[in-house]
CSV table of C-alpha atoms in Angstrom, one decimal:
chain,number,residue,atom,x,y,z
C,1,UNK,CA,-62.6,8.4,39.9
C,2,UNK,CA,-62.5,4.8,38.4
C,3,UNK,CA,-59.2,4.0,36.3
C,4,UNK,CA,-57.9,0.7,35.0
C,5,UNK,CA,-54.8,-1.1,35.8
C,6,UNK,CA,-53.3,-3.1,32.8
C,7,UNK,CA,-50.2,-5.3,32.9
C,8,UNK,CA,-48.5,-7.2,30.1
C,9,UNK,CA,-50.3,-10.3,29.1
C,10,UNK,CA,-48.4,-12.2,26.7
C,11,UNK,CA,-49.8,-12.8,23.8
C,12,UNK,CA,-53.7,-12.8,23.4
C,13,UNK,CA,-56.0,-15.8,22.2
C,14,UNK,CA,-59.7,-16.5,22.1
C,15,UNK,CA,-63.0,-15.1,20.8
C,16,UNK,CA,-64.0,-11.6,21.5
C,17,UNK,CA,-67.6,-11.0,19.9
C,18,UNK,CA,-67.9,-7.5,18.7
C,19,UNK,CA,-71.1,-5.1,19.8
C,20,UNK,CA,-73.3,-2.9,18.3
C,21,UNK,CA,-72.0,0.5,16.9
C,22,UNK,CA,-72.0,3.2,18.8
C,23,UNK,CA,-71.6,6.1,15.6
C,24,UNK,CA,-74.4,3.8,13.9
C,25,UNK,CA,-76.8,3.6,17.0
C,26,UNK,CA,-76.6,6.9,18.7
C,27,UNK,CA,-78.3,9.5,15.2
C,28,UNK,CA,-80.9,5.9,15.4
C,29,UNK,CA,-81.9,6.8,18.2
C,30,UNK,CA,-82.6,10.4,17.2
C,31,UNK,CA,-84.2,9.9,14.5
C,32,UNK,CA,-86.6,7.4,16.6
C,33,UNK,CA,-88.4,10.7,17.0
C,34,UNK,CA,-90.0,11.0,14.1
C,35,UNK,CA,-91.9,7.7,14.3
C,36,UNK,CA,-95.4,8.1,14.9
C,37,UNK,CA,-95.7,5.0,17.0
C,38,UNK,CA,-92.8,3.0,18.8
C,39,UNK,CA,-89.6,1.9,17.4
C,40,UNK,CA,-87.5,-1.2,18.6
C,41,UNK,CA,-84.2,-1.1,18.3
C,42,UNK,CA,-82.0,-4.4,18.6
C,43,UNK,CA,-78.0,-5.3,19.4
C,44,UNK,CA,-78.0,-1.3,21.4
C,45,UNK,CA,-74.8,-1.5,23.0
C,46,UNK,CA,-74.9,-0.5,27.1
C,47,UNK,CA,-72.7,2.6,26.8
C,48,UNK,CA,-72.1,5.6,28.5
C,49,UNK,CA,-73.1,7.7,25.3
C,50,UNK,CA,-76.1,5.3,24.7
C,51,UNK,CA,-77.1,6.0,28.5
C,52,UNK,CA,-76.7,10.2,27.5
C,53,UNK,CA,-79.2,9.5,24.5
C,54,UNK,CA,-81.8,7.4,26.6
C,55,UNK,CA,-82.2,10.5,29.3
C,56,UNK,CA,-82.4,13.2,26.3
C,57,UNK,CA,-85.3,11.2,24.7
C,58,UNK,CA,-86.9,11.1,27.7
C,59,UNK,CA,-86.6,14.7,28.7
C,60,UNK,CA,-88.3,15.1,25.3
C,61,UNK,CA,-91.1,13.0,26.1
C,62,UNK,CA,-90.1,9.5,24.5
C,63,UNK,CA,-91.0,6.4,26.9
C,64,UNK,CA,-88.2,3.6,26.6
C,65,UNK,CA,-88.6,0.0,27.9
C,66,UNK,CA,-85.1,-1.5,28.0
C,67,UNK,CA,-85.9,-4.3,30.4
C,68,UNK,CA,-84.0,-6.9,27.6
C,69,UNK,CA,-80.8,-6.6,27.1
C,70,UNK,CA,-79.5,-5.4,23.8
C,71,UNK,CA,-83.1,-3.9,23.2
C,72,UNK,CA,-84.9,-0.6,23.4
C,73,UNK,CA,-88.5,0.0,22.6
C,74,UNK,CA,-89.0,3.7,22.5
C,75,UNK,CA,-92.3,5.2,21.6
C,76,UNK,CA,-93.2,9.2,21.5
C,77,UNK,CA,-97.0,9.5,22.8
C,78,UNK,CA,-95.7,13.0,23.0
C,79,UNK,CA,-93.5,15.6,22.3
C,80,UNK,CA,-93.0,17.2,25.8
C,81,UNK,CA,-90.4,20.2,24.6
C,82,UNK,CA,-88.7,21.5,21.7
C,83,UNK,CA,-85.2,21.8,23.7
C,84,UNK,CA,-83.0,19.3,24.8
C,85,UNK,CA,-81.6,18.9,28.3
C,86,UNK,CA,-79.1,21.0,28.6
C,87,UNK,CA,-76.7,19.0,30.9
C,88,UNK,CA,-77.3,15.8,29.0
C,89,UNK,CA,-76.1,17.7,25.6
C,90,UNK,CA,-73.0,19.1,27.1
C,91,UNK,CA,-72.0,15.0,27.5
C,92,UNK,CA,-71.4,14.5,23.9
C,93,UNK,CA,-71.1,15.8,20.5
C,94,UNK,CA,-73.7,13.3,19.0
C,95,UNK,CA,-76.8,15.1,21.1
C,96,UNK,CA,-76.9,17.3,18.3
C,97,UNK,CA,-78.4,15.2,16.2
C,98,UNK,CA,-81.9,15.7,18.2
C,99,UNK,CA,-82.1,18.9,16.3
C,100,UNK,CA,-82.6,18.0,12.8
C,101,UNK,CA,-86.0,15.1,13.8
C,102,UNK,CA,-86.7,17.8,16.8
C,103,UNK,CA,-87.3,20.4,13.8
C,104,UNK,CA,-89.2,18.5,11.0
C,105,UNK,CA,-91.0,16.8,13.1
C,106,UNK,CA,-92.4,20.4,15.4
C,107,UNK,CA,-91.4,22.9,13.4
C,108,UNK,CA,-88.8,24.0,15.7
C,109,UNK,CA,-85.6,22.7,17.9
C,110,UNK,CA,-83.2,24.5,20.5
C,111,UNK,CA,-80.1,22.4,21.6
C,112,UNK,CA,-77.1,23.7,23.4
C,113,UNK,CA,-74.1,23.5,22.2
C,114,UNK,CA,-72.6,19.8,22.3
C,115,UNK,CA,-69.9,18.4,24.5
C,116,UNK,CA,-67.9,15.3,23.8
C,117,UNK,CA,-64.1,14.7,23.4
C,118,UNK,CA,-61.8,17.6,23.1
C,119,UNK,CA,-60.1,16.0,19.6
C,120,UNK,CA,-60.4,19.3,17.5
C,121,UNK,CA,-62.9,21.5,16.2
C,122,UNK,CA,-66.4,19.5,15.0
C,123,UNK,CA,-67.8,22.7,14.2
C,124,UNK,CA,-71.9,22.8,14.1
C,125,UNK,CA,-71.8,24.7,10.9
C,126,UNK,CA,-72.4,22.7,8.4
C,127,UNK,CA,-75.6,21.2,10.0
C,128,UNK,CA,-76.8,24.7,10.1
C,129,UNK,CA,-75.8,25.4,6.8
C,130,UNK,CA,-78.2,22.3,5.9
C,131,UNK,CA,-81.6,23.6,7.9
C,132,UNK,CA,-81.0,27.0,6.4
C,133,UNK,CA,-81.0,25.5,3.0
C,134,UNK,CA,-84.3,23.2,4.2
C,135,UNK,CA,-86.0,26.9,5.2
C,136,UNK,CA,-85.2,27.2,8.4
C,137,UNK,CA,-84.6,30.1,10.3
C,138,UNK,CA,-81.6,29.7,12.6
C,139,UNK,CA,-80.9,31.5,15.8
C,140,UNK,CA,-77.2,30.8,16.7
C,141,UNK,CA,-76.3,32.4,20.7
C,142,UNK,CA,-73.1,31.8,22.8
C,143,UNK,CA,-74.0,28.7,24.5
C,144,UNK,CA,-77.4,27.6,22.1
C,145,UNK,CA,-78.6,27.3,18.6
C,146,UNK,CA,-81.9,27.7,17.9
C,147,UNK,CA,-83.8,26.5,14.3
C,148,UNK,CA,-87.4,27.6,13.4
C,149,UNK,CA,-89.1,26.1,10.3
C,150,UNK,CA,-91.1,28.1,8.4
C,151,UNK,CA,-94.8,28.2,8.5
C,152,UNK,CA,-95.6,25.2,5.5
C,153,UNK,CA,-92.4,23.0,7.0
C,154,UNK,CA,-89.0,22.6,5.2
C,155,UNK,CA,-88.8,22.0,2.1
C,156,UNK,CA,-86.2,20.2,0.1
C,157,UNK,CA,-83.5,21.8,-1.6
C,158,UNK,CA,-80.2,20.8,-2.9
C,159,UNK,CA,-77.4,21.0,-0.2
C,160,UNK,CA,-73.4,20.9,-0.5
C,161,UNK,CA,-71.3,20.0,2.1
C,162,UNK,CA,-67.7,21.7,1.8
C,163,UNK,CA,-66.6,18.6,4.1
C,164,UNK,CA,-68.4,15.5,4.1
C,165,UNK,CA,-69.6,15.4,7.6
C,166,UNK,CA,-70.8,12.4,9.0
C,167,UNK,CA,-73.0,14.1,11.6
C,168,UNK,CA,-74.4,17.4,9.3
C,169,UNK,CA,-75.3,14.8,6.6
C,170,UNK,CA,-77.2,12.8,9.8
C,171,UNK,CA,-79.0,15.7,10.8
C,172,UNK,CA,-79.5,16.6,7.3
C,173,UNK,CA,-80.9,13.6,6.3
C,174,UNK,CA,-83.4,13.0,9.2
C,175,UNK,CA,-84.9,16.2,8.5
C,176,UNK,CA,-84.8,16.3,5.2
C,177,UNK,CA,-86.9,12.8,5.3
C,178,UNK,CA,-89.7,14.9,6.3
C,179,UNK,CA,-89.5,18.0,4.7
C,180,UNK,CA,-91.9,18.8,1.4
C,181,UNK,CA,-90.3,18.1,-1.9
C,182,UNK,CA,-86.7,16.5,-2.5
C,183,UNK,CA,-83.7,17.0,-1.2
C,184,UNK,CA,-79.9,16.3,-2.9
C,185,UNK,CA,-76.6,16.1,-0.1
C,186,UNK,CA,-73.6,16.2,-2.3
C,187,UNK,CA,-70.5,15.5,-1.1
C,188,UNK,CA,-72.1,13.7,1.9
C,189,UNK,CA,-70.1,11.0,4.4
C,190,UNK,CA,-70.1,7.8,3.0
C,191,UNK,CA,-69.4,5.8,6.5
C,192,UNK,CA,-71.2,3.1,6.5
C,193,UNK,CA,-73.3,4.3,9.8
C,194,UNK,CA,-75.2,6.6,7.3
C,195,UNK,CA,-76.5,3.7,5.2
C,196,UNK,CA,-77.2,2.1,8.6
C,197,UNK,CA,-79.3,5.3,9.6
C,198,UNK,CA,-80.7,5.6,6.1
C,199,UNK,CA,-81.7,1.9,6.5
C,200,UNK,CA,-83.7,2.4,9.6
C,201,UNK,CA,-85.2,5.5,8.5
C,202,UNK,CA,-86.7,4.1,5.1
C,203,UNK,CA,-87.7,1.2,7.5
C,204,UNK,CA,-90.0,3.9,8.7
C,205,UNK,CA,-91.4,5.2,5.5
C,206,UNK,CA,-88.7,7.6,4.1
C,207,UNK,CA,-87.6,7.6,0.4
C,208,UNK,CA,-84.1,7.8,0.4
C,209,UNK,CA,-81.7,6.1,-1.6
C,210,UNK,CA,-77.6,6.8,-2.4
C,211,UNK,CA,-76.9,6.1,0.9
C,212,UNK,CA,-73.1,5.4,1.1
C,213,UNK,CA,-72.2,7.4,-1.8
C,214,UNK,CA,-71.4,10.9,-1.9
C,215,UNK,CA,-74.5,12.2,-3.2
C,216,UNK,CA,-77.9,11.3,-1.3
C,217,UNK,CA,-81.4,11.5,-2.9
C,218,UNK,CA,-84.2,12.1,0.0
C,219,UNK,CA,-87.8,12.5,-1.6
C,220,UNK,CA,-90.1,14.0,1.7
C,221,UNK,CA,-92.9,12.0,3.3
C,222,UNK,CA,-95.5,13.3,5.4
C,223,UNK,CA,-95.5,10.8,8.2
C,224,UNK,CA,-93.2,8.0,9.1
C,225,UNK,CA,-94.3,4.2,11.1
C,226,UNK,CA,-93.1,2.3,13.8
C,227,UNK,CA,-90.3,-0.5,12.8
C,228,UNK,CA,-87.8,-2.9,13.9
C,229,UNK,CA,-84.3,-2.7,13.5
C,230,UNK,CA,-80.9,-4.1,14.2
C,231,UNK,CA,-77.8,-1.7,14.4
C,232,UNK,CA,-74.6,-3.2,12.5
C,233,UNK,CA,-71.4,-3.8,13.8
C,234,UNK,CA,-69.3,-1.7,15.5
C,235,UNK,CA,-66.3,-1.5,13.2
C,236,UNK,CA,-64.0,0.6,15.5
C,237,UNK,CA,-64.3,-1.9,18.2
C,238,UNK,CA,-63.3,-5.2,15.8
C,239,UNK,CA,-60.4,-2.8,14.7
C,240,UNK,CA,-59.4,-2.5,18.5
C,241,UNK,CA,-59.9,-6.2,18.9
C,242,UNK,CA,-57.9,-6.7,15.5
C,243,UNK,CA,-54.7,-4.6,17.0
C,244,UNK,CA,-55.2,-6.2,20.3
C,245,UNK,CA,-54.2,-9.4,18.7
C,246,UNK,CA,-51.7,-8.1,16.8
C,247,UNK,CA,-50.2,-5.7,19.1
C,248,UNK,CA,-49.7,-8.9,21.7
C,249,UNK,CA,-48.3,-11.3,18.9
C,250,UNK,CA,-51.5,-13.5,19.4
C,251,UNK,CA,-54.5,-15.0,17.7
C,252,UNK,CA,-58.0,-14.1,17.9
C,253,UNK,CA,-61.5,-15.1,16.3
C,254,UNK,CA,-63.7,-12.0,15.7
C,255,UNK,CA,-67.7,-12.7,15.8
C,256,UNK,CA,-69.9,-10.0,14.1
C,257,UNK,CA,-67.6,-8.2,11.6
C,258,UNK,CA,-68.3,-6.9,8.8
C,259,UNK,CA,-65.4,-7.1,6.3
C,260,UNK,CA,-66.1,-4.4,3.8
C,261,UNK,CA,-66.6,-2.1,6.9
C,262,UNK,CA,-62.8,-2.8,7.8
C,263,UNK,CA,-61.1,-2.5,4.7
C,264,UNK,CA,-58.4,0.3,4.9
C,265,UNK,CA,-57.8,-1.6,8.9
C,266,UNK,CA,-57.2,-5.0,7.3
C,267,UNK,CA,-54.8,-3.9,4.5
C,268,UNK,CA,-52.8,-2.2,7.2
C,269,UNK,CA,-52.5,-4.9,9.2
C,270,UNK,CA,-51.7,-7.0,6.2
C,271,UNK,CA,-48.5,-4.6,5.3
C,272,UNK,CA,-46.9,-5.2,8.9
C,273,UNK,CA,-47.1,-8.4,8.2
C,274,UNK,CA,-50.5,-9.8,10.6
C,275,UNK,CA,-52.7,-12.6,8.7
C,276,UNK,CA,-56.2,-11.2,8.5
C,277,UNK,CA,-58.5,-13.6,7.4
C,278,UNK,CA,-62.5,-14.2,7.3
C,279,UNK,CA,-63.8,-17.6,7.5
C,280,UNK,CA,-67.2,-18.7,8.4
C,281,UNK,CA,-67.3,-18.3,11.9
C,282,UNK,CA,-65.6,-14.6,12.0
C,283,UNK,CA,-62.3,-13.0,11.1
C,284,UNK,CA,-58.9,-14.7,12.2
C,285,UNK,CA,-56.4,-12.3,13.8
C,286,UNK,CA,-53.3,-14.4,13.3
C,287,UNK,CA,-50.1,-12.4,14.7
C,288,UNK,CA,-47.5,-15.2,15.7
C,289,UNK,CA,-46.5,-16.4,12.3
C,290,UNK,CA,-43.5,-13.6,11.3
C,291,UNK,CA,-42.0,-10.7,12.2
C,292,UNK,CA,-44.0,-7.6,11.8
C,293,UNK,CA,-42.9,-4.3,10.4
C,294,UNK,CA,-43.5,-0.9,9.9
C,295,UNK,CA,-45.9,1.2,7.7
C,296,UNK,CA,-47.1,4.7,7.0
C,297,UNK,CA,-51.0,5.7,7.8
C,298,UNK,CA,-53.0,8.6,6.7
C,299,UNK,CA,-56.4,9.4,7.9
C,300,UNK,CA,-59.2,10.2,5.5
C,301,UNK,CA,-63.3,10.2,5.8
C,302,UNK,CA,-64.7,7.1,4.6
C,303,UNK,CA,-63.6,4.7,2.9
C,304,UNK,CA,-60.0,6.0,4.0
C,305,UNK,CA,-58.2,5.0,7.0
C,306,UNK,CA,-60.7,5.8,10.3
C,307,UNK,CA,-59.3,8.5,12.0
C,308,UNK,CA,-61.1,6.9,14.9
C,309,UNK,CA,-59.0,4.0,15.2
C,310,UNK,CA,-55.3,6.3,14.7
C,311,UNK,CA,-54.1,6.1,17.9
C,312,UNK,CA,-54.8,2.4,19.2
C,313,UNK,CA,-52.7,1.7,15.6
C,314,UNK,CA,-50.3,3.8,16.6
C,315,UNK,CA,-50.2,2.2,20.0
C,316,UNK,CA,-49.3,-1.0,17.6
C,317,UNK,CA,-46.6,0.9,15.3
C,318,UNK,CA,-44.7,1.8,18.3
C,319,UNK,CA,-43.9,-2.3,18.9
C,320,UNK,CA,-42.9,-3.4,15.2
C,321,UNK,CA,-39.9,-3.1,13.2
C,322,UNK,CA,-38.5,0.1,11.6
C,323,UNK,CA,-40.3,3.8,11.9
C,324,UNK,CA,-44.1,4.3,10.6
C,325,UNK,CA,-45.6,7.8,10.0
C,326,UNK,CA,-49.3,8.6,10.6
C,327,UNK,CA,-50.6,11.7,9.2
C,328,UNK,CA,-54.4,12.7,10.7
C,329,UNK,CA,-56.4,15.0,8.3
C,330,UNK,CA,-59.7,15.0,9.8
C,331,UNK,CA,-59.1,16.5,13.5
C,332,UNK,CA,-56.3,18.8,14.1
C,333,UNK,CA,-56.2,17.7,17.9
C,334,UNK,CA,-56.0,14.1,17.7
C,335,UNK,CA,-52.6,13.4,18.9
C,336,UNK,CA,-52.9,14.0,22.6
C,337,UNK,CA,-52.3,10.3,23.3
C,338,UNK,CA,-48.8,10.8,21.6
C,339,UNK,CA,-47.9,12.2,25.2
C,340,UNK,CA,-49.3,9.8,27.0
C,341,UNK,CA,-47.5,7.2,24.9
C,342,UNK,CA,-43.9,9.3,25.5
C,343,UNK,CA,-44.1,8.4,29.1
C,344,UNK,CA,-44.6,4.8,28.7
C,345,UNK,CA,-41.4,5.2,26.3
C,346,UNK,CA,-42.2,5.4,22.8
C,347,UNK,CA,-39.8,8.6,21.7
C,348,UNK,CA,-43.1,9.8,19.5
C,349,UNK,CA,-41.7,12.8,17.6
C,350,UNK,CA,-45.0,15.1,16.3
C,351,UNK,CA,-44.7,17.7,13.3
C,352,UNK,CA,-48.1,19.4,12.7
C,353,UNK,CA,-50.3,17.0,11.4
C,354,UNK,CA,-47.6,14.4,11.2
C,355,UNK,CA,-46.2,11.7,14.0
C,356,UNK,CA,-43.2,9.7,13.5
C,357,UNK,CA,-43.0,6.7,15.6
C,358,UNK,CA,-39.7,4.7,16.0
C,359,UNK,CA,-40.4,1.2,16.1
C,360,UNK,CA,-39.0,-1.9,18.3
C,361,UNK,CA,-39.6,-0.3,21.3
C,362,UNK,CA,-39.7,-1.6,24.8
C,363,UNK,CA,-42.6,0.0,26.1
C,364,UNK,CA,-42.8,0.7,30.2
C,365,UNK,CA,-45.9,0.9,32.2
C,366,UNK,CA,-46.7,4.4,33.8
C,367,UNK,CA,-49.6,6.5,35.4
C,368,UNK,CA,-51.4,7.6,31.5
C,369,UNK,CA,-54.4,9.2,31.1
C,370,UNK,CA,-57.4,8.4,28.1
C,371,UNK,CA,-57.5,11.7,27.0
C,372,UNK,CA,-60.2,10.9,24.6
C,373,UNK,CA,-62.4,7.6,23.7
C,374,UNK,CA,-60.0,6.2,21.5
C,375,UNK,CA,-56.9,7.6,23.2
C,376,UNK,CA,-57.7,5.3,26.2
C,377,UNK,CA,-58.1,2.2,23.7
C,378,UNK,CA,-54.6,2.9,22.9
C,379,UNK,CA,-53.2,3.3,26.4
C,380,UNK,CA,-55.1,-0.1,27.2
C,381,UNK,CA,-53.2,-2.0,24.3
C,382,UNK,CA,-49.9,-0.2,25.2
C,383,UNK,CA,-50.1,-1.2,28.4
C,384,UNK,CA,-51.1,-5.1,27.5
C,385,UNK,CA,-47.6,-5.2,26.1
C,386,UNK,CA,-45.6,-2.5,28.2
C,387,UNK,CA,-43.3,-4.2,31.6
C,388,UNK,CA,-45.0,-3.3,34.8
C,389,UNK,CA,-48.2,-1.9,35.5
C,390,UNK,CA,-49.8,0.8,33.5
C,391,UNK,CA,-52.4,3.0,35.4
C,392,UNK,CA,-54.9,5.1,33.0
C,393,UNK,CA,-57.3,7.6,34.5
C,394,UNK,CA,-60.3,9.2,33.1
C,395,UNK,CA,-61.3,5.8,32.2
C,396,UNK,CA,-64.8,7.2,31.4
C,397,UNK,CA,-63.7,8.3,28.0
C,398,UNK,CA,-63.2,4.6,27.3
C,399,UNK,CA,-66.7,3.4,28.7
C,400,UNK,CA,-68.6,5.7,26.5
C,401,UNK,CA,-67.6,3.8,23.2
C,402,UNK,CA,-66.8,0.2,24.3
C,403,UNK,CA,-69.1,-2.0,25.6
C,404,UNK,CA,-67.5,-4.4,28.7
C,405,UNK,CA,-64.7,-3.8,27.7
C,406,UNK,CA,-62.8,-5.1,31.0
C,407,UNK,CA,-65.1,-8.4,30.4
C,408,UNK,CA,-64.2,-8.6,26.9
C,409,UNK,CA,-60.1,-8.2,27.3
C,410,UNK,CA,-60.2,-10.6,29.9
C,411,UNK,CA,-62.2,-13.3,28.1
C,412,UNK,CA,-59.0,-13.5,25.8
C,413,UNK,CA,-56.2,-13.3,28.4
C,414,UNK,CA,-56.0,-9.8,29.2
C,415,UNK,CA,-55.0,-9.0,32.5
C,416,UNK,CA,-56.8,-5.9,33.3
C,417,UNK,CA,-58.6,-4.9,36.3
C,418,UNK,CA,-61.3,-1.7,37.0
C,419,UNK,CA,-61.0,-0.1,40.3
C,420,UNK,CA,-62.5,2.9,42.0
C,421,UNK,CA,-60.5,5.0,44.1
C,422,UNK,CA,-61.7,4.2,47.6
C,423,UNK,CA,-59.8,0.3,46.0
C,424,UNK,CA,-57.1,1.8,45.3
């Protein structure tokens, strides 16, 4: 198995330029289905997860050129199956999202239940809850869900989510864009990769609009068209970028942000103290001026604090002055890199949903594992500032969100190297 080897790298300086989004590109990419002709997609990040989605379109029947880079023309001349691949879907949670285009668009889906990383429950539920409301009938079995739509198609209906999920009110949505009638989501997700997918799909024909609000309008069309689209920033990755700066006491230029998308990140940062500013080439990551101190994080859905990028922050609380708190509300498992942090150090105590994390501390490089995506983004910036080495394992948790990453940390004075084994 490939790990990385990360040592301390002083301080960080340069221009990173930030990819495409993974959340945003990857319910794209299902919805892609329903076009009646190809799509092409532009600024696709080459990704593990991206790499999962490619092979479950094709099992479906999609053909995909992606001889340019950062491109993928996909184009359904037909509909091969109804279910997706079974080993592709247990890869990752975001394979679900087949289901909902897979079952307005035939009249009927089976997908096996998702994989991804073990961060808490993302129960399935609520998607359900949605193609039950659309008309469908849903056949739910140990390792498999199966939905049927009724003889005349779905129809719309008005749907409440008792969470606002950003993948049910996906899958909602894409079907829903098809189904007869209209169709209300209240208390939908509000992330901004939803008005990215809603973007795309009325690209295509749909009718949707409220997009980015809590309650989304779809009015049902019968057939959707090819289109052209470019996938927006990933804002997890310039928040990893932003802490990497700040985390090393250095200064970095951020290309292809987009500010309003990293709002809750920035004032953070801001209150220990970092300069965060936007100018005309990018955001300035400015981490060399003053001291920086401590401050208290609680994760909420959108437009709260990410609870995708908790632990690289905390990663970054653990090196200021004074003791933060970080409460996570939106996965009850998401602090297994609080252990993986102990052993380089950081005395993290955890109390349920709450961590308290001393700050000032003198970090020590150790053999860590990336126990999920963005538990190995925060061993990688613990380790840029730790003494010694710091070896992380299961590295391919890391790979499936961030796009060369090694290339990218290295481009602004990282000293990081990717082996295999057999290296070692």
């Amino acid at each position: 198995m490939a790990k990385f080897l990360v040592q301390n790298s002083g301080p960080l300086n340069g221009e990173v330029y930030i990819s495409g989004s993974k959340n945003a590109v990857l319910p794209i990419l299902a919805a892609s289905i329903l076009a009646e002709d190809g799509c092409v997609i532009d600024d696709v990040p080459a990704l593990r997860d991206v790499q999962v989605m490619k092979g479950i379109l094709n099992s479906l029947g999609a053909e995909i050129d992606d001889s340019r880079e950062g491109m993928l023309e996909i184009r359904f001349p037909d509909i091969l199956t109804n279910e997706a691949d079974y080993e592709l879907v247990g890869k990752m949670r975001a394979s679900f999202l087949v289901m909902g285009p897979l079952l307005t668009k035939t009249g009927r889906a089976k997908v096996h239940i998702p994989g991804g990383c073990s961060i808490g429950a993302r129960p399935i539920d609520l998607h359900l809850k949605g193609f039950k409301a659309l008309g469908a009938k849903v056949i739910e079995k140990d390792s498999y869900v199966e939905a049927i739509a009724p003889a005349g198609g779905l129809k719309g209906a008005g749907i409440y989510l008792d969470f606002p999920s950003v993948g049910a009110t996906e899958n909602i949505m894409i079907a829903a864009s098809m189904a007869s009638g209209t169709t209300y989501i209240e208390n939908a997700a509000e992330e901004p990769e939803i008005v990215d997918l809603a973007n795309f799909l009325n690209k295509m024909g749909a009718r949707i609009k409220g997009a980015g609000t809590d309650n989304i309008k779809i009015e049902g069309v019968r057939t959707m068209h090819p289109c052209e689209h470019c996938v927006i920033p990933d804002r997890i990755e310039a928040g990893t970028f932003m802490l990497a700066g700040a985390i090393t006491r250095g200064e970095l230029l951020i290309h292809n942000i987009v500010p309003d998308h990293i709002r809750p990140i920035t004032a953070k940062l801001r209150e220990c103290g970092v300069m965060v500013e936007m100018g005309d080439e990018g955001m300035y990551v400015i981490a060399d001026r003053r001291p920086l101190t401590s401050t208290n994080i609680k994760t909420l859905p959108y437009p709260g604090f990410p609870t995708d990028i908790q632990s690289p922050f905390m990663a970054f609380l653990t090196t200021v002055k004074g003791s933060s708190s970080v409460i996570e509300t939106v996965f009850e498992n998401r602090f297994m890199h609080v252990a993986e942090l102990n052993r380089m150090g950081a005395n993290i105590r955890t109390e349920g949903n709450r961590a308290l994390i001393p700050g000032d501390t003198d970090l020590e490089g150790a053999q860590v594992i990336a126990t999920d995506l963005r538990a190995g983004a925060a061993m990688v910036l613990a380790g840029l500032v730790a003494r010694g080495t710091t070896e992380i394992s299961e590295i391919y948790h890391i790979e499936r969100g961030y796009e060369k990453f090694v290339d990218k940390c290295k481009g602004i004075g990282a000293t990081i190297l990717r082996i295999d084994d057999q290296e070692d």
